[in-house]
Amino acid sequence: IAMLEAGVPCIPGYEGAAQDDETLNREAQRIGYPLMIKASAGGGGRGMRLVHESSELLAQIRTARSEAQNAFGSGELILERAVIQPRHVEIQ
């Protein structure tokens, strides 16, 4: 969020408090596909799902939320546009 406020270009995403299916579906449509569902409290690939189209979204949300809850004690998710076959990504 600080990077967005500083004007740094970032991948479109959603990190909001509203976690209901309707909100996540609306935000996914805004972000566009493909997108990644990620556990906000997680890491190591747990609670992460790649979604190619809207018909997959709700099932993948449920799976990611369940994994996140079991692994990290929180089912909160974030959505990000997926970067497929990037040529170069560097963060320092």
mmCIF file of N, CA and C in Angstrom, residues 13-85:
data_model
loop_
_atom_site.group_PDB
_atom_site.id
_atom_site.type_symbol
_atom_site.label_atom_id
_atom_site.label_comp_id
_atom_site.label_asym_id
_atom_site.label_seq_id
_atom_site.Cartn_x
_atom_site.Cartn_y
_atom_site.Cartn_z
ATOM 1 N N GLY A 13 -4.297 -5.425 -7.664
ATOM 2 C CA GLY A 13 -4.677 -6.436 -6.690
ATOM 3 C C GLY A 13 -5.739 -5.950 -5.735
ATOM 4 N N TYR A 14 -6.067 -6.801 -4.770
ATOM 5 C CA TYR A 14 -7.052 -6.488 -3.736
ATOM 6 C C TYR A 14 -6.549 -7.032 -2.413
ATOM 7 N N GLU A 15 -6.504 -6.183 -1.382
ATOM 8 C CA GLU A 15 -6.080 -6.575 -0.039
ATOM 9 C C GLU A 15 -7.078 -6.086 1.000
ATOM 10 N N GLY A 16 -8.342 -5.984 0.622
ATOM 11 C CA GLY A 16 -9.342 -5.397 1.495
ATOM 12 C C GLY A 16 -9.830 -6.309 2.606
ATOM 13 N N ALA A 17 -10.500 -5.685 3.571
ATOM 14 C CA ALA A 17 -11.046 -6.419 4.720
ATOM 15 C C ALA A 17 -12.258 -7.256 4.338
ATOM 16 N N ALA A 18 -13.033 -6.808 3.354
ATOM 17 C CA ALA A 18 -14.210 -7.571 2.919
ATOM 18 C C ALA A 18 -13.744 -8.832 2.197
ATOM 19 N N GLN A 19 -14.139 -9.988 2.712
ATOM 20 C CA GLN A 19 -13.650 -11.266 2.189
ATOM 21 C C GLN A 19 -14.770 -12.166 1.679
ATOM 22 N N ASP A 20 -15.969 -11.616 1.517
ATOM 23 C CA ASP A 20 -17.087 -12.427 1.029
ATOM 24 C C ASP A 20 -16.903 -12.731 -0.458
ATOM 25 N N ASP A 21 -17.560 -13.799 -0.916
ATOM 26 C CA ASP A 21 -17.411 -14.240 -2.304
ATOM 27 C C ASP A 21 -17.785 -13.147 -3.299
ATOM 28 N N GLU A 22 -18.847 -12.399 -3.011
ATOM 29 C CA GLU A 22 -19.295 -11.350 -3.932
ATOM 30 C C GLU A 22 -18.214 -10.282 -4.112
ATOM 31 N N THR A 23 -17.617 -9.844 -3.023
ATOM 32 C CA THR A 23 -16.558 -8.831 -3.100
ATOM 33 C C THR A 23 -15.343 -9.368 -3.843
ATOM 34 N N LEU A 24 -14.908 -10.577 -3.501
ATOM 35 C CA LEU A 24 -13.732 -11.144 -4.169
ATOM 36 C C LEU A 24 -13.996 -11.356 -5.655
ATOM 37 N N ASN A 25 -15.208 -11.759 -6.020
ATOM 38 C CA ASN A 25 -15.560 -11.929 -7.430
ATOM 39 C C ASN A 25 -15.522 -10.586 -8.161
ATOM 40 N N ARG A 26 -16.091 -9.560 -7.558
ATOM 41 C CA ARG A 26 -16.094 -8.226 -8.161
ATOM 42 C C ARG A 26 -14.660 -7.717 -8.335
ATOM 43 N N GLU A 27 -13.830 -7.901 -7.315
ATOM 44 C CA GLU A 27 -12.443 -7.445 -7.399
ATOM 45 C C GLU A 27 -11.655 -8.241 -8.436
ATOM 46 N N ALA A 28 -11.935 -9.529 -8.551
ATOM 47 C CA ALA A 28 -11.267 -10.350 -9.567
ATOM 48 C C ALA A 28 -11.599 -9.846 -10.967
ATOM 49 N N GLN A 29 -12.851 -9.461 -11.192
ATOM 50 C CA GLN A 29 -13.244 -8.923 -12.498
ATOM 51 C C GLN A 29 -12.513 -7.606 -12.768
ATOM 52 N N ARG A 30 -12.346 -6.787 -11.741
ATOM 53 C CA ARG A 30 -11.632 -5.519 -11.894
ATOM 54 C C ARG A 30 -10.149 -5.752 -12.210
ATOM 55 N N ILE A 31 -9.537 -6.709 -11.510
ATOM 56 C CA ILE A 31 -8.113 -6.999 -11.678
ATOM 57 C C ILE A 31 -7.844 -7.622 -13.037
ATOM 58 N N GLY A 32 -8.692 -8.572 -13.423
ATOM 59 C CA GLY A 32 -8.511 -9.297 -14.677
ATOM 60 C C GLY A 32 -7.820 -10.631 -14.457
ATOM 61 N N TYR A 33 -7.895 -11.472 -15.467
ATOM 62 C CA TYR A 33 -7.330 -12.821 -15.404
ATOM 63 C C TYR A 33 -6.152 -12.927 -16.347
ATOM 64 N N PRO A 34 -5.216 -13.816 -16.064
ATOM 65 C CA PRO A 34 -5.133 -14.718 -14.916
ATOM 66 C C PRO A 34 -4.793 -13.938 -13.650
ATOM 67 N N LEU A 35 -5.171 -14.517 -12.512
ATOM 68 C CA LEU A 35 -4.854 -13.894 -11.239
ATOM 69 C C LEU A 35 -4.428 -14.942 -10.229
ATOM 70 N N MET A 36 -3.732 -14.465 -9.195
ATOM 71 C CA MET A 36 -3.303 -15.323 -8.094
ATOM 72 C C MET A 36 -4.151 -15.022 -6.876
ATOM 73 N N ILE A 37 -4.580 -16.082 -6.204
ATOM 74 C CA ILE A 37 -5.186 -15.974 -4.887
ATOM 75 C C ILE A 37 -4.083 -16.348 -3.910
ATOM 76 N N LYS A 38 -3.868 -15.513 -2.889
ATOM 77 C CA LYS A 38 -2.798 -15.771 -1.923
ATOM 78 C C LYS A 38 -3.311 -15.619 -0.502
ATOM 79 N N ALA A 39 -2.778 -16.434 0.389
ATOM 80 C CA ALA A 39 -3.071 -16.295 1.814
ATOM 81 C C ALA A 39 -2.355 -15.050 2.319
ATOM 82 N N SER A 40 -3.093 -14.123 2.921
ATOM 83 C CA SER A 40 -2.451 -12.879 3.366
ATOM 84 C C SER A 40 -1.470 -13.115 4.509
ATOM 85 N N ALA A 41 -1.674 -14.170 5.283
ATOM 86 C CA ALA A 41 -0.780 -14.467 6.411
ATOM 87 C C ALA A 41 0.269 -15.506 6.053
ATOM 88 N N GLY A 42 0.335 -15.898 4.790
ATOM 89 C CA GLY A 42 1.103 -17.078 4.447
ATOM 90 C C GLY A 42 2.389 -16.863 3.708
ATOM 91 N N GLY A 43 2.893 -17.980 3.243
ATOM 92 C CA GLY A 43 4.114 -18.044 2.469
ATOM 93 C C GLY A 43 4.404 -19.482 2.112
ATOM 94 N N GLY A 44 5.423 -19.694 1.357
ATOM 95 C CA GLY A 44 5.830 -21.043 1.006
ATOM 96 C C GLY A 44 4.890 -21.762 0.059
ATOM 97 N N GLY A 45 4.035 -21.008 -0.631
ATOM 98 C CA GLY A 45 3.135 -21.617 -1.604
ATOM 99 C C GLY A 45 1.826 -22.125 -1.038
ATOM 100 N N ARG A 46 1.685 -22.147 0.280
ATOM 101 C CA ARG A 46 0.422 -22.604 0.865
ATOM 102 C C ARG A 46 -0.636 -21.520 0.715
ATOM 103 N N GLY A 47 -1.857 -21.959 0.386
ATOM 104 C CA GLY A 47 -2.954 -21.017 0.219
ATOM 105 C C GLY A 47 -2.855 -20.195 -1.045
ATOM 106 N N MET A 48 -2.068 -20.658 -2.016
ATOM 107 C CA MET A 48 -1.923 -19.949 -3.291
ATOM 108 C C MET A 48 -2.581 -20.746 -4.402
ATOM 109 N N ARG A 49 -3.309 -20.038 -5.261
ATOM 110 C CA ARG A 49 -3.968 -20.668 -6.389
ATOM 111 C C ARG A 49 -3.898 -19.743 -7.601
ATOM 112 N N LEU A 50 -3.572 -20.308 -8.763
ATOM 113 C CA LEU A 50 -3.599 -19.583 -10.028
ATOM 114 C C LEU A 50 -4.963 -19.809 -10.660
ATOM 115 N N VAL A 51 -5.630 -18.723 -11.041
ATOM 116 C CA VAL A 51 -6.966 -18.790 -11.628
ATOM 117 C C VAL A 51 -6.895 -18.187 -13.027
ATOM 118 N N HIS A 52 -7.270 -18.985 -14.028
ATOM 119 C CA HIS A 52 -7.193 -18.533 -15.419
ATOM 120 C C HIS A 52 -8.463 -17.855 -15.901
ATOM 121 N N GLU A 53 -9.615 -18.227 -15.337
ATOM 122 C CA GLU A 53 -10.879 -17.647 -15.796
ATOM 123 C C GLU A 53 -11.892 -17.630 -14.661
ATOM 124 N N SER A 54 -12.916 -16.811 -14.824
ATOM 125 C CA SER A 54 -13.876 -16.572 -13.746
ATOM 126 C C SER A 54 -14.622 -17.826 -13.306
ATOM 127 N N SER A 55 -14.808 -18.783 -14.190
ATOM 128 C CA SER A 55 -15.539 -19.999 -13.816
ATOM 129 C C SER A 55 -14.798 -20.818 -12.757
ATOM 130 N N GLU A 56 -13.504 -20.609 -12.594
ATOM 131 C CA GLU A 56 -12.693 -21.330 -11.607
ATOM 132 C C GLU A 56 -12.628 -20.619 -10.258
ATOM 133 N N LEU A 57 -13.013 -19.350 -10.225
ATOM 134 C CA LEU A 57 -12.700 -18.489 -9.087
ATOM 135 C C LEU A 57 -13.245 -18.990 -7.757
ATOM 136 N N LEU A 58 -14.548 -19.222 -7.646
ATOM 137 C CA LEU A 58 -15.133 -19.547 -6.341
ATOM 138 C C LEU A 58 -14.576 -20.841 -5.756
ATOM 139 N N ALA A 59 -14.390 -21.859 -6.581
ATOM 140 C CA ALA A 59 -13.817 -23.115 -6.080
ATOM 141 C C ALA A 59 -12.389 -22.898 -5.591
ATOM 142 N N GLN A 60 -11.625 -22.101 -6.308
ATOM 143 C CA GLN A 60 -10.236 -21.842 -5.913
ATOM 144 C C GLN A 60 -10.163 -20.973 -4.658
ATOM 145 N N ILE A 61 -11.107 -20.047 -4.501
ATOM 146 C CA ILE A 61 -11.169 -19.248 -3.269
ATOM 147 C C ILE A 61 -11.399 -20.163 -2.077
ATOM 148 N N ARG A 62 -12.343 -21.070 -2.194
ATOM 149 C CA ARG A 62 -12.651 -21.977 -1.082
ATOM 150 C C ARG A 62 -11.443 -22.834 -0.713
ATOM 151 N N THR A 63 -10.750 -23.358 -1.723
ATOM 152 C CA THR A 63 -9.573 -24.186 -1.470
ATOM 153 C C THR A 63 -8.461 -23.372 -0.818
ATOM 154 N N ALA A 64 -8.181 -22.194 -1.365
ATOM 155 C CA ALA A 64 -7.125 -21.342 -0.811
ATOM 156 C C ALA A 64 -7.456 -20.917 0.611
ATOM 157 N N ARG A 65 -8.713 -20.562 0.863
ATOM 158 C CA ARG A 65 -9.123 -20.127 2.201
ATOM 159 C C ARG A 65 -8.959 -21.259 3.213
ATOM 160 N N SER A 66 -9.347 -22.467 2.830
ATOM 161 C CA SER A 66 -9.220 -23.624 3.719
ATOM 162 C C SER A 66 -7.752 -23.909 4.034
ATOM 163 N N GLU A 67 -6.911 -23.914 3.012
ATOM 164 C CA GLU A 67 -5.474 -24.137 3.220
ATOM 165 C C GLU A 67 -4.870 -23.056 4.106
ATOM 166 N N ALA A 68 -5.240 -21.812 3.857
ATOM 167 C CA ALA A 68 -4.703 -20.701 4.640
ATOM 168 C C ALA A 68 -5.123 -20.811 6.101
ATOM 169 N N GLN A 69 -6.378 -21.135 6.336
ATOM 170 C CA GLN A 69 -6.872 -21.271 7.705
ATOM 171 C C GLN A 69 -6.136 -22.390 8.434
ATOM 172 N N ASN A 70 -5.968 -23.519 7.769
ATOM 173 C CA ASN A 70 -5.292 -24.664 8.387
ATOM 174 C C ASN A 70 -3.800 -24.417 8.614
ATOM 175 N N ALA A 71 -3.147 -23.757 7.674
ATOM 176 C CA ALA A 71 -1.701 -23.563 7.771
ATOM 177 C C ALA A 71 -1.302 -22.362 8.624
ATOM 178 N N PHE A 72 -2.093 -21.289 8.577
ATOM 179 C CA PHE A 72 -1.664 -20.030 9.191
ATOM 180 C C PHE A 72 -2.631 -19.484 10.239
ATOM 181 N N GLY A 73 -3.772 -20.145 10.408
ATOM 182 C CA GLY A 73 -4.746 -19.677 11.391
ATOM 183 C C GLY A 73 -5.576 -18.498 10.934
ATOM 184 N N SER A 74 -5.484 -18.154 9.662
ATOM 185 C CA SER A 74 -6.266 -17.057 9.084
ATOM 186 C C SER A 74 -6.654 -17.430 7.663
ATOM 187 N N GLY A 75 -7.930 -17.287 7.348
ATOM 188 C CA GLY A 75 -8.409 -17.559 5.999
ATOM 189 C C GLY A 75 -8.463 -16.323 5.127
ATOM 190 N N GLU A 76 -7.875 -15.216 5.596
ATOM 191 C CA GLU A 76 -7.910 -13.980 4.813
ATOM 192 C C GLU A 76 -7.054 -14.125 3.560
ATOM 193 N N LEU A 77 -7.586 -13.635 2.432
ATOM 194 C CA LEU A 77 -6.927 -13.789 1.140
ATOM 195 C C LEU A 77 -6.648 -12.443 0.494
ATOM 196 N N ILE A 78 -5.669 -12.438 -0.399
ATOM 197 C CA ILE A 78 -5.440 -11.300 -1.280
ATOM 198 C C ILE A 78 -5.498 -11.813 -2.715
ATOM 199 N N LEU A 79 -5.804 -10.919 -3.629
ATOM 200 C CA LEU A 79 -5.838 -11.232 -5.054
ATOM 201 C C LEU A 79 -4.823 -10.353 -5.759
ATOM 202 N N GLU A 80 -4.120 -10.924 -6.734
ATOM 203 C CA GLU A 80 -3.168 -10.154 -7.539
ATOM 204 C C GLU A 80 -3.225 -10.651 -8.969
ATOM 205 N N ARG A 81 -3.052 -9.748 -9.915
ATOM 206 C CA ARG A 81 -2.938 -10.167 -11.305
ATOM 207 C C ARG A 81 -1.708 -11.051 -11.425
ATOM 208 N N ALA A 82 -1.830 -12.181 -12.089
ATOM 209 C CA ALA A 82 -0.703 -13.101 -12.273
ATOM 210 C C ALA A 82 0.194 -12.596 -13.397
ATOM 211 N N VAL A 83 1.485 -12.662 -13.175
ATOM 212 C CA VAL A 83 2.469 -12.313 -14.198
ATOM 213 C C VAL A 83 2.977 -13.632 -14.765
ATOM 214 N N ILE A 84 2.587 -13.929 -15.985
ATOM 215 C CA ILE A 84 2.942 -15.193 -16.632
ATOM 216 C C ILE A 84 4.171 -14.972 -17.510
ATOM 217 N N GLN A 85 5.170 -15.798 -17.337
ATOM 218 C CA GLN A 85 6.428 -15.751 -18.084
ATOM 219 C C GLN A 85 7.051 -14.349 -18.099
#
